[in-house]
Short mmCIF file of C-alpha atoms and ligand atoms in Angstrom, two decimals:
data_model
loop_
_atom_site.label_atom_id
_atom_site.label_comp_id
_atom_site.label_asym_id
_atom_site.label_seq_id
_atom_site.Cartn_x
_atom_site.Cartn_y
_atom_site.Cartn_z
CA MET A 170 19.42 -2.71 20.85
CA ALA A 171 17.15 -0.07 22.34
CA ILE A 172 13.86 -1.75 23.15
CA LYS A 173 10.77 0.37 22.63
CA ASN A 174 7.24 -0.30 23.56
CA THR A 175 5.44 2.67 22.11
CA PRO A 176 1.96 2.86 21.10
CA THR A 177 0.92 3.83 17.59
CA GLU A 178 -0.03 7.54 17.62
CA ILE A 179 -2.39 8.56 15.05
CA ARG A 180 -2.14 12.41 14.21
CA TRP A 181 -4.94 13.64 12.16
CA ASN A 182 -5.96 16.84 13.94
CA PRO A 183 -3.75 19.75 13.06
CA GLU A 184 -4.84 21.51 16.33
CA GLN A 185 -3.66 18.83 18.49
CA PRO A 186 0.14 19.02 19.42
CA ILE A 187 2.15 15.85 18.60
CA SER A 188 2.87 15.43 22.24
CA GLU A 189 -0.96 14.86 22.81
CA VAL A 190 -1.80 12.69 19.86
CA THR A 191 -4.55 10.12 20.22
CA GLN A 192 -3.32 6.74 21.45
CA THR A 193 -4.96 3.99 19.47
CA SER A 194 -2.96 0.76 19.32
CA ASP A 195 -2.91 -2.04 21.73
CA LEU A 196 -1.35 -0.76 24.94
CA THR A 197 -1.44 -4.11 26.79
CA VAL A 198 2.00 -5.50 25.41
CA SER A 199 4.01 -6.07 28.34
CA PRO A 200 7.67 -4.74 28.45
CA GLU A 201 8.45 -8.35 29.57
CA VAL A 202 7.29 -9.64 26.17
CA ILE A 203 9.53 -7.05 24.38
CA GLU A 204 12.47 -7.96 26.43
CA GLU A 205 11.97 -11.73 25.78
CA ILE A 206 11.83 -11.06 22.10
CA ALA A 207 14.95 -9.26 22.37
CA ASP A 208 16.60 -11.82 24.18
CA LEU A 209 15.44 -14.77 21.86
CA ARG A 210 16.53 -12.68 18.91
CA ALA A 211 20.00 -12.33 20.40
CA GLN A 212 20.30 -16.08 21.03
CA ILE A 213 19.58 -16.91 17.39
CA GLY A 214 22.11 -14.42 16.10
CA LYS A 215 23.18 -14.08 12.55
CA ASP A 216 21.42 -17.31 11.47
CA LEU A 217 18.24 -15.06 11.22
CA VAL A 218 17.43 -12.05 9.03
CA MET A 219 14.07 -10.19 10.05
CA LEU A 220 12.39 -8.20 7.31
CA GLY A 221 9.73 -5.63 8.34
CA HIS A 222 7.24 -4.02 6.13
CA HIS A 223 6.65 -0.22 6.62
CA TYR A 224 3.03 -0.93 7.50
CA GLN A 225 4.10 -3.06 10.51
CA ARG A 226 3.34 -1.67 14.04
CA ASP A 227 6.08 -0.09 16.11
CA GLU A 228 6.47 -2.93 18.84
CA VAL A 229 7.16 -5.48 16.10
CA ILE A 230 9.10 -3.45 13.39
CA GLN A 231 11.66 -2.25 15.88
CA PHE A 232 13.15 -5.86 15.51
CA ALA A 233 13.43 -5.85 11.82
CA ASP A 234 16.94 -5.83 10.43
CA LYS A 235 15.66 -4.26 7.31
CA ARG A 236 12.59 -2.20 6.71
CA GLY A 237 11.06 -1.50 3.38
CA ASP A 238 8.13 -1.69 0.86
CA SER A 239 7.44 -4.87 -1.01
CA LEU A 240 10.00 -4.15 -3.69
CA ALA A 241 12.84 -3.30 -1.31
CA LEU A 242 11.97 -6.28 0.91
CA SER A 243 12.03 -8.73 -2.13
CA GLN A 244 15.44 -7.25 -3.16
CA TYR A 245 16.77 -7.90 0.28
CA ALA A 246 15.56 -11.26 0.21
CA ALA A 247 17.03 -12.03 -2.99
CA LYS A 248 20.48 -11.10 -1.48
CA VAL A 249 20.17 -13.41 1.68
CA GLU A 250 23.11 -15.73 1.43
CA GLU A 251 24.47 -16.55 4.92
CA ALA A 252 21.38 -16.73 7.14
CA LYS A 253 19.47 -20.03 7.59
CA TYR A 254 16.17 -18.29 8.36
CA VAL A 255 14.27 -15.29 7.16
CA MET A 256 11.47 -14.11 9.30
CA PHE A 257 8.79 -11.88 7.68
CA LEU A 258 7.23 -9.19 9.70
CA GLY A 259 4.53 -8.59 6.92
CA VAL A 260 2.03 -10.73 5.34
CA HIS A 261 1.73 -14.04 3.80
CA PHE A 262 2.36 -13.13 0.15
CA MET A 263 5.65 -11.31 1.10
CA ALA A 264 6.70 -14.47 2.91
CA GLU A 265 6.03 -16.34 -0.15
CA THR A 266 7.88 -13.93 -2.30
CA ALA A 267 10.87 -14.22 -0.06
CA ASP A 268 10.66 -18.10 -0.18
CA MET A 269 10.82 -17.88 -3.94
CA LEU A 270 13.81 -15.53 -3.81
CA THR A 271 16.00 -16.90 -1.25
CA PRO A 272 18.23 -20.07 -1.56
CA LYS A 273 16.20 -23.26 -1.12
CA ASP A 274 17.76 -24.20 1.99
CA VAL A 275 16.80 -20.92 3.55
CA LYS A 276 13.57 -21.26 5.83
CA VAL A 277 11.08 -18.64 5.58
CA ILE A 278 8.96 -18.10 8.53
CA LEU A 279 5.80 -15.93 9.13
CA PRO A 280 4.98 -15.51 12.83
CA ASP A 281 1.32 -15.86 12.44
CA LYS A 282 0.05 -17.65 9.34
CA ARG A 283 -3.30 -15.79 9.58
CA ALA A 284 -1.55 -12.64 8.46
CA GLY A 285 -2.77 -12.70 5.03
CA CYS A 286 -3.80 -9.82 2.62
CA THR A 287 -7.24 -9.17 1.80
CA MET A 288 -6.34 -7.82 -1.69
CA ALA A 289 -4.32 -10.97 -2.47
CA ASP A 290 -7.30 -13.14 -1.43
CA MET A 291 -9.63 -11.31 -3.95
CA ALA A 292 -7.78 -12.96 -6.81
CA ASP A 293 -8.29 -16.60 -6.49
CA ILE A 294 -6.31 -18.73 -9.01
CA ASP A 295 -9.43 -20.79 -9.96
CA ASP A 296 -11.34 -17.61 -10.95
CA ILE A 297 -8.42 -16.42 -12.87
CA GLU A 298 -7.99 -19.62 -14.96
CA ASP A 299 -11.81 -19.42 -15.42
CA ALA A 300 -11.61 -16.01 -16.79
CA TRP A 301 -8.71 -16.86 -19.20
CA GLU A 302 -10.73 -19.83 -20.38
CA GLN A 303 -13.86 -17.79 -21.08
CA ILE A 304 -12.00 -15.23 -23.02
CA SER A 305 -9.97 -17.94 -24.91
CA ALA A 306 -13.39 -19.05 -26.52
CA PHE A 307 -13.53 -15.90 -28.69
CA TYR A 308 -9.99 -14.25 -28.45
CA ASP A 309 -6.39 -15.21 -28.77
CA THR A 310 -5.25 -15.09 -25.23
CA SER A 311 -1.63 -15.03 -26.48
CA LYS A 312 -2.15 -11.31 -27.29
CA ILE A 313 -3.10 -10.53 -23.68
CA ILE A 314 -0.35 -9.91 -21.24
CA PRO A 315 -1.20 -10.75 -17.69
CA VAL A 316 0.47 -8.69 -14.98
CA THR A 317 -0.06 -9.16 -11.27
CA TYR A 318 0.77 -6.66 -8.44
CA ILE A 319 3.28 -8.21 -6.04
CA ASN A 320 0.42 -8.31 -3.53
CA SER A 321 -1.00 -11.64 -4.90
CA THR A 322 -0.58 -15.33 -4.01
CA ALA A 323 2.24 -17.46 -5.38
CA ASP A 324 -0.33 -19.25 -7.63
CA VAL A 325 -1.31 -15.99 -9.40
CA LYS A 326 2.44 -15.05 -9.82
CA ALA A 327 2.96 -18.47 -11.33
CA PHE A 328 0.05 -17.99 -13.76
CA VAL A 329 1.41 -14.77 -15.17
CA GLY A 330 4.79 -16.38 -15.34
CA GLU A 331 3.32 -19.28 -17.37
CA HIS A 332 1.52 -17.06 -19.78
CA GLY A 333 4.25 -14.66 -20.82
CA GLY A 334 3.43 -11.97 -18.07
CA THR A 335 5.12 -10.56 -15.09
CA ILE A 336 4.83 -8.96 -11.71
CA CYS A 337 4.84 -5.33 -10.55
CA THR A 338 5.13 -3.34 -7.44
CA SER A 339 3.67 0.12 -6.86
CA ALA A 340 7.07 1.62 -7.46
CA ASN A 341 7.61 0.04 -11.00
CA ALA A 342 3.94 -0.37 -12.13
CA ARG A 343 4.28 2.30 -14.88
CA LYS A 344 7.43 0.63 -16.37
CA ILE A 345 6.02 -2.88 -16.28
CA ILE A 346 2.53 -1.80 -17.85
CA GLU A 347 4.47 0.14 -20.60
CA TRP A 348 6.42 -3.02 -21.28
CA ALA A 349 3.18 -5.16 -21.34
CA LEU A 350 1.32 -2.85 -23.82
CA SER A 351 4.40 -2.84 -26.11
CA ILE A 352 4.34 -6.54 -26.68
CA GLY A 353 0.61 -7.33 -26.31
CA GLU A 354 -2.64 -6.07 -27.49
CA LYS A 355 -4.41 -6.13 -23.97
CA LEU A 356 -3.30 -6.01 -20.48
CA PHE A 357 -5.04 -8.21 -17.82
CA PHE A 358 -4.14 -6.67 -14.49
CA PHE A 359 -4.49 -8.52 -11.09
CA PRO A 360 -5.71 -8.13 -8.36
CA ASP A 361 -5.66 -4.32 -7.56
CA GLN A 362 -8.08 -2.44 -9.95
CA HIS A 363 -6.97 0.98 -8.55
CA LEU A 364 -3.16 0.53 -9.12
CA GLY A 365 -4.03 -0.71 -12.63
CA ARG A 366 -6.54 2.17 -13.44
CA ASN A 367 -4.40 4.86 -11.82
CA THR A 368 -1.22 3.73 -13.57
CA CYS A 369 -2.86 3.24 -16.99
CA PHE A 370 -4.59 6.68 -16.75
CA ASP A 371 -1.34 8.16 -15.86
CA LEU A 372 0.16 6.65 -19.05
CA GLY A 373 -2.59 8.39 -21.24
CA ILE A 374 -5.04 5.50 -21.45
CA PRO A 375 -8.62 6.80 -21.39
CA LEU A 376 -10.83 5.20 -18.74
CA ASP A 377 -13.23 4.16 -21.56
CA ASP A 378 -10.49 1.69 -22.72
CA MET A 379 -10.60 -0.12 -19.33
CA ILE A 380 -13.19 -2.57 -17.91
CA VAL A 381 -13.43 -4.14 -14.55
CA TRP A 382 -13.65 -7.99 -14.60
CA ASP A 383 -15.89 -9.26 -11.85
CA PRO A 384 -15.09 -12.88 -11.23
CA GLU A 385 -18.74 -13.43 -9.96
CA GLU A 386 -20.29 -12.67 -13.30
CA PRO A 387 -20.20 -14.62 -16.53
CA LEU A 388 -17.54 -13.06 -18.74
CA GLY A 389 -16.62 -10.77 -16.06
CA GLY A 390 -19.98 -8.88 -16.35
CA HIS A 391 -19.46 -8.04 -19.96
CA ASP A 392 -20.34 -9.25 -23.47
CA GLN A 393 -17.84 -10.45 -26.06
CA ALA A 394 -17.76 -7.12 -27.89
CA SER A 395 -16.73 -5.05 -24.96
CA VAL A 396 -14.12 -7.51 -23.96
CA LYS A 397 -12.65 -7.29 -27.56
CA ASP A 398 -12.82 -3.64 -27.58
CA SER A 399 -11.26 -2.90 -24.32
CA ARG A 400 -7.40 -2.62 -23.99
CA ILE A 401 -7.09 -2.98 -20.23
CA LEU A 402 -9.04 -5.61 -18.13
CA LEU A 403 -8.76 -4.77 -14.49
CA TRP A 404 -9.36 -7.68 -12.01
CA ARG A 405 -12.21 -6.54 -9.36
CA GLY A 406 -9.77 -6.31 -6.28
CA HIS A 407 -8.79 -3.70 -3.82
CA CYS A 408 -6.95 -2.95 -0.62
CA SER A 409 -9.24 -2.88 2.36
CA VAL A 410 -6.99 -0.21 3.94
CA HIS A 411 -6.68 2.20 1.03
CA GLN A 412 -10.33 2.01 0.03
CA HIS A 413 -11.28 3.91 3.06
CA PHE A 414 -9.93 7.13 1.68
CA VAL A 415 -12.34 9.37 -0.05
CA PRO A 416 -12.14 12.41 -2.16
CA GLU A 417 -13.91 14.41 0.61
CA HIS A 418 -10.94 13.80 2.99
CA ALA A 419 -8.68 15.99 0.55
CA ASP A 420 -11.36 18.64 0.37
CA SER A 421 -11.68 18.77 3.97
CA TRP A 422 -7.90 19.15 4.55
CA ARG A 423 -7.50 21.76 1.88
CA LYS A 424 -10.27 23.79 3.73
CA ARG A 425 -8.46 23.47 7.11
CA ILE A 426 -4.86 24.11 5.82
CA PRO A 427 -4.82 25.84 2.30
CA ASP A 428 -1.24 25.11 1.67
CA ILE A 429 -1.13 21.50 2.73
CA LYS A 430 0.11 19.09 0.20
CA ILE A 431 -1.80 15.69 -0.29
CA ILE A 432 0.10 12.58 -1.27
CA VAL A 433 -1.58 9.19 -1.60
CA HIS A 434 -0.65 5.68 -2.51
CA PRO A 435 -1.98 4.45 -5.91
CA GLU A 436 -3.98 1.67 -4.36
CA CYS A 437 -6.46 4.53 -3.45
CA SER A 438 -9.41 5.00 -5.74
CA PHE A 439 -9.07 7.09 -8.91
CA GLU A 440 -11.08 9.83 -7.52
CA VAL A 441 -8.74 10.12 -4.52
CA VAL A 442 -5.59 10.11 -6.60
CA GLN A 443 -7.06 12.73 -8.86
CA LYS A 444 -7.57 14.97 -5.84
CA ALA A 445 -4.09 14.55 -4.70
CA ASP A 446 -1.05 16.54 -5.41
CA TYR A 447 1.12 13.51 -5.85
CA SER A 448 0.74 9.67 -5.68
CA GLY A 449 3.47 7.13 -5.15
CA SER A 450 4.51 3.86 -3.57
CA THR A 451 5.31 3.73 0.21
CA GLY A 452 9.04 4.29 -0.61
CA GLY A 453 8.13 7.17 -2.80
CA ILE A 454 5.93 8.71 -0.28
CA LEU A 455 8.69 8.54 2.43
CA LYS A 456 11.26 9.93 -0.09
CA THR A 457 9.02 12.89 -1.17
CA ILE A 458 8.23 14.03 2.35
CA ARG A 459 11.79 13.45 3.71
CA GLU A 460 12.95 15.77 0.81
CA ALA A 461 10.28 18.36 1.02
CA PRO A 462 11.02 21.82 2.23
CA GLU A 463 11.18 22.49 5.99
CA GLY A 464 7.84 23.72 7.37
CA SER A 465 5.84 21.88 4.70
CA LYS A 466 2.54 20.29 5.62
CA TRP A 467 1.24 16.95 4.22
CA ALA A 468 -1.98 14.83 4.40
CA VAL A 469 -0.95 11.27 3.51
CA GLY A 470 -3.29 8.52 2.33
CA THR A 471 -1.64 5.35 3.28
CA GLU A 472 -1.49 2.95 6.16
CA ASN A 473 -1.19 4.84 9.55
CA ASN A 474 1.71 3.03 11.18
CA LEU A 475 3.71 4.44 8.22
CA VAL A 476 2.19 7.92 8.49
CA ASN A 477 2.62 8.12 12.19
CA ARG A 478 6.36 6.94 12.18
CA LEU A 479 7.01 9.55 9.40
CA GLY A 480 5.10 12.15 11.27
CA ASN A 481 7.27 11.71 14.32
CA GLU A 482 10.46 11.74 12.28
CA MET A 483 9.54 15.00 10.55
CA VAL A 484 8.89 16.85 13.59
CA GLU A 485 12.61 17.86 13.96
CA GLN A 486 12.43 19.36 10.48
CA GLY A 487 9.44 21.40 11.24
CA LYS A 488 7.28 19.38 8.87
CA GLU A 489 3.60 18.55 9.61
CA VAL A 490 2.35 15.08 8.62
CA TYR A 491 -1.25 13.95 8.98
CA SER A 492 -3.31 11.08 7.98
CA LEU A 493 -5.59 11.95 5.13
CA ALA A 494 -8.57 10.05 6.81
CA PRO A 495 -9.85 11.13 10.25
CA TYR A 496 -9.62 7.52 11.66
CA ALA A 497 -7.08 4.68 11.93
CA CYS A 498 -6.38 3.05 8.62
CA LEU A 499 -4.31 -0.02 9.85
CA CYS A 500 -3.75 -3.12 7.84
CA SER A 501 -5.50 -5.39 10.17
CA THR A 502 -4.06 -8.59 8.79
CA MET A 503 -0.52 -7.42 9.17
CA PHE A 504 -1.50 -6.46 12.65
CA ARG A 505 -1.90 -10.20 13.50
CA ILE A 506 1.88 -10.36 13.77
CA SER A 507 1.70 -9.38 17.41
CA PRO A 508 4.62 -9.06 19.74
CA GLU A 509 3.37 -12.34 21.37
CA ALA A 510 3.31 -14.13 18.04
CA LEU A 511 6.72 -13.00 17.22
CA ARG A 512 7.95 -14.16 20.67
CA GLU A 513 6.40 -17.65 20.32
CA SER A 514 7.87 -17.99 16.65
CA LEU A 515 11.47 -17.02 17.92
CA LYS A 516 11.01 -19.39 20.80
CA ALA A 517 10.08 -22.32 18.49
CA LEU A 518 13.14 -21.41 16.29
CA THR A 519 15.50 -21.76 19.35
CA GLN A 520 14.10 -25.26 19.59
CA ASP A 521 14.41 -26.01 15.83
CA GLU A 522 10.64 -25.77 15.22
CA TYR A 523 8.96 -23.50 12.89
CA LYS A 524 6.04 -21.11 13.55
CA TRP A 525 5.25 -20.97 10.70
CA LEU A 526 7.06 -22.17 7.76
CA ILE A 527 6.08 -20.69 4.30
CA THR A 528 7.11 -22.98 1.39
CA VAL A 529 6.15 -22.41 -2.13
CA PRO A 530 5.89 -25.76 -4.05
CA ASP A 531 8.71 -26.12 -6.70
CA GLN A 532 6.41 -25.96 -9.84
CA ILE A 533 4.84 -22.80 -8.52
CA ARG A 534 8.23 -21.46 -7.44
CA ASN A 535 9.75 -21.98 -10.74
CA LEU A 536 6.99 -20.26 -12.76
CA SER A 537 6.68 -17.45 -10.31
CA ASN A 538 10.43 -16.89 -10.39
CA LEU A 539 10.13 -16.80 -14.21
CA ALA A 540 7.69 -13.72 -13.75
CA LEU A 541 9.82 -12.06 -11.02
CA GLU A 542 12.87 -12.58 -13.31
CA ARG A 543 11.11 -10.81 -16.09
CA MET A 544 10.21 -7.95 -13.63
CA PHE A 545 13.80 -7.39 -12.54
CA LYS A 546 15.01 -7.48 -16.25
CA ILE A 547 12.43 -4.97 -17.46
CA THR A 548 13.14 -2.64 -14.53
CA GLY A 549 16.90 -3.19 -14.74
S1 SF4 B 803 -2.34 -2.73 3.33
FE1 SF4 B 803 -3.83 -3.67 1.88
S2 SF4 B 803 -2.57 -4.53 0.19
FE2 SF4 B 803 -1.23 -4.10 1.85
S3 SF4 B 803 -1.07 -6.12 3.05
FE3 SF4 B 803 -2.71 -4.91 3.97
S4 SF4 B 803 -4.63 -5.41 2.90
FE4 SF4 B 803 -2.86 -6.09 1.67
#
């Protein structure tokens, strides 16, 4: 295996050659740490599968056996048969999903248990149950289909499983929401208001039919009439990375490079998505730019580790890829999976110890799996 210890390179300025890009990541990772990780990884061998999310930093993701977005990684996890351990180079909810999908005797490990997701944390199960109870006082909740983005805790996935709903990813949100609205009168979408709003609007649902549920306000900040009149209830959650993009970034790029194409993740705000030429999941963004004509120029509104790697990959094809925002938009919680944490986690594994084991309790696992099975059934 080639061992790389390359810094993250954020390329946002079109006048700056790729060879002179700004170095922004932690440059203090020693080559010894990287070598130690490689040695430990080799010692453990086929007992371990390492799954890495596209937003993970270079120094860590180079060790992933499989890379992907949330959907692809959950599909890989579901196929794990022979390994004893799955190590997730992502965040907590992804490791939980892997634990639900792998056989029960497979141990799922997250090298730093502080690697959470701010968006997932915005949808607390107690708040969701409270919202459901408040609505049930004046509306038949069996007519509401709850759907949660996969970026949510296992408790929330279990909640939607229990109440006839399902899970979506950014790649299949359209299909899932169509399904939900075909069987229910209303959709309650957790935790990302932006993915919910952007997808529903894309399906032709007017913004006036959507309300944002604020868990800190009685009845989400609405009266009974407006809850009854709405078709879409959007939980007040967002991604702390994608919220940094603003419409002015798109204006600025178009002014500087008139033929630039703008592509953003649907976790960006409605206003940003409306300014873009395309929006899509991380997998969709990669595919669109990889298949774009030679010489095309792109400003990308998503996490910068992905943008940077894609930019480097596209240099040979003469494509220019820039970050939509003129500063680093890194997922700071995923960044907690440091090379040092990875080394310690692998070292523990060689001593039959776990740093850190992610286990979803049986009851939550069963209900969450019900929701996941519905998702796989709906999307084929
Ligand atoms: S990028 Fe946003 S949604 Fe994804 S893990 Fe980080 S905080 Fe969560």
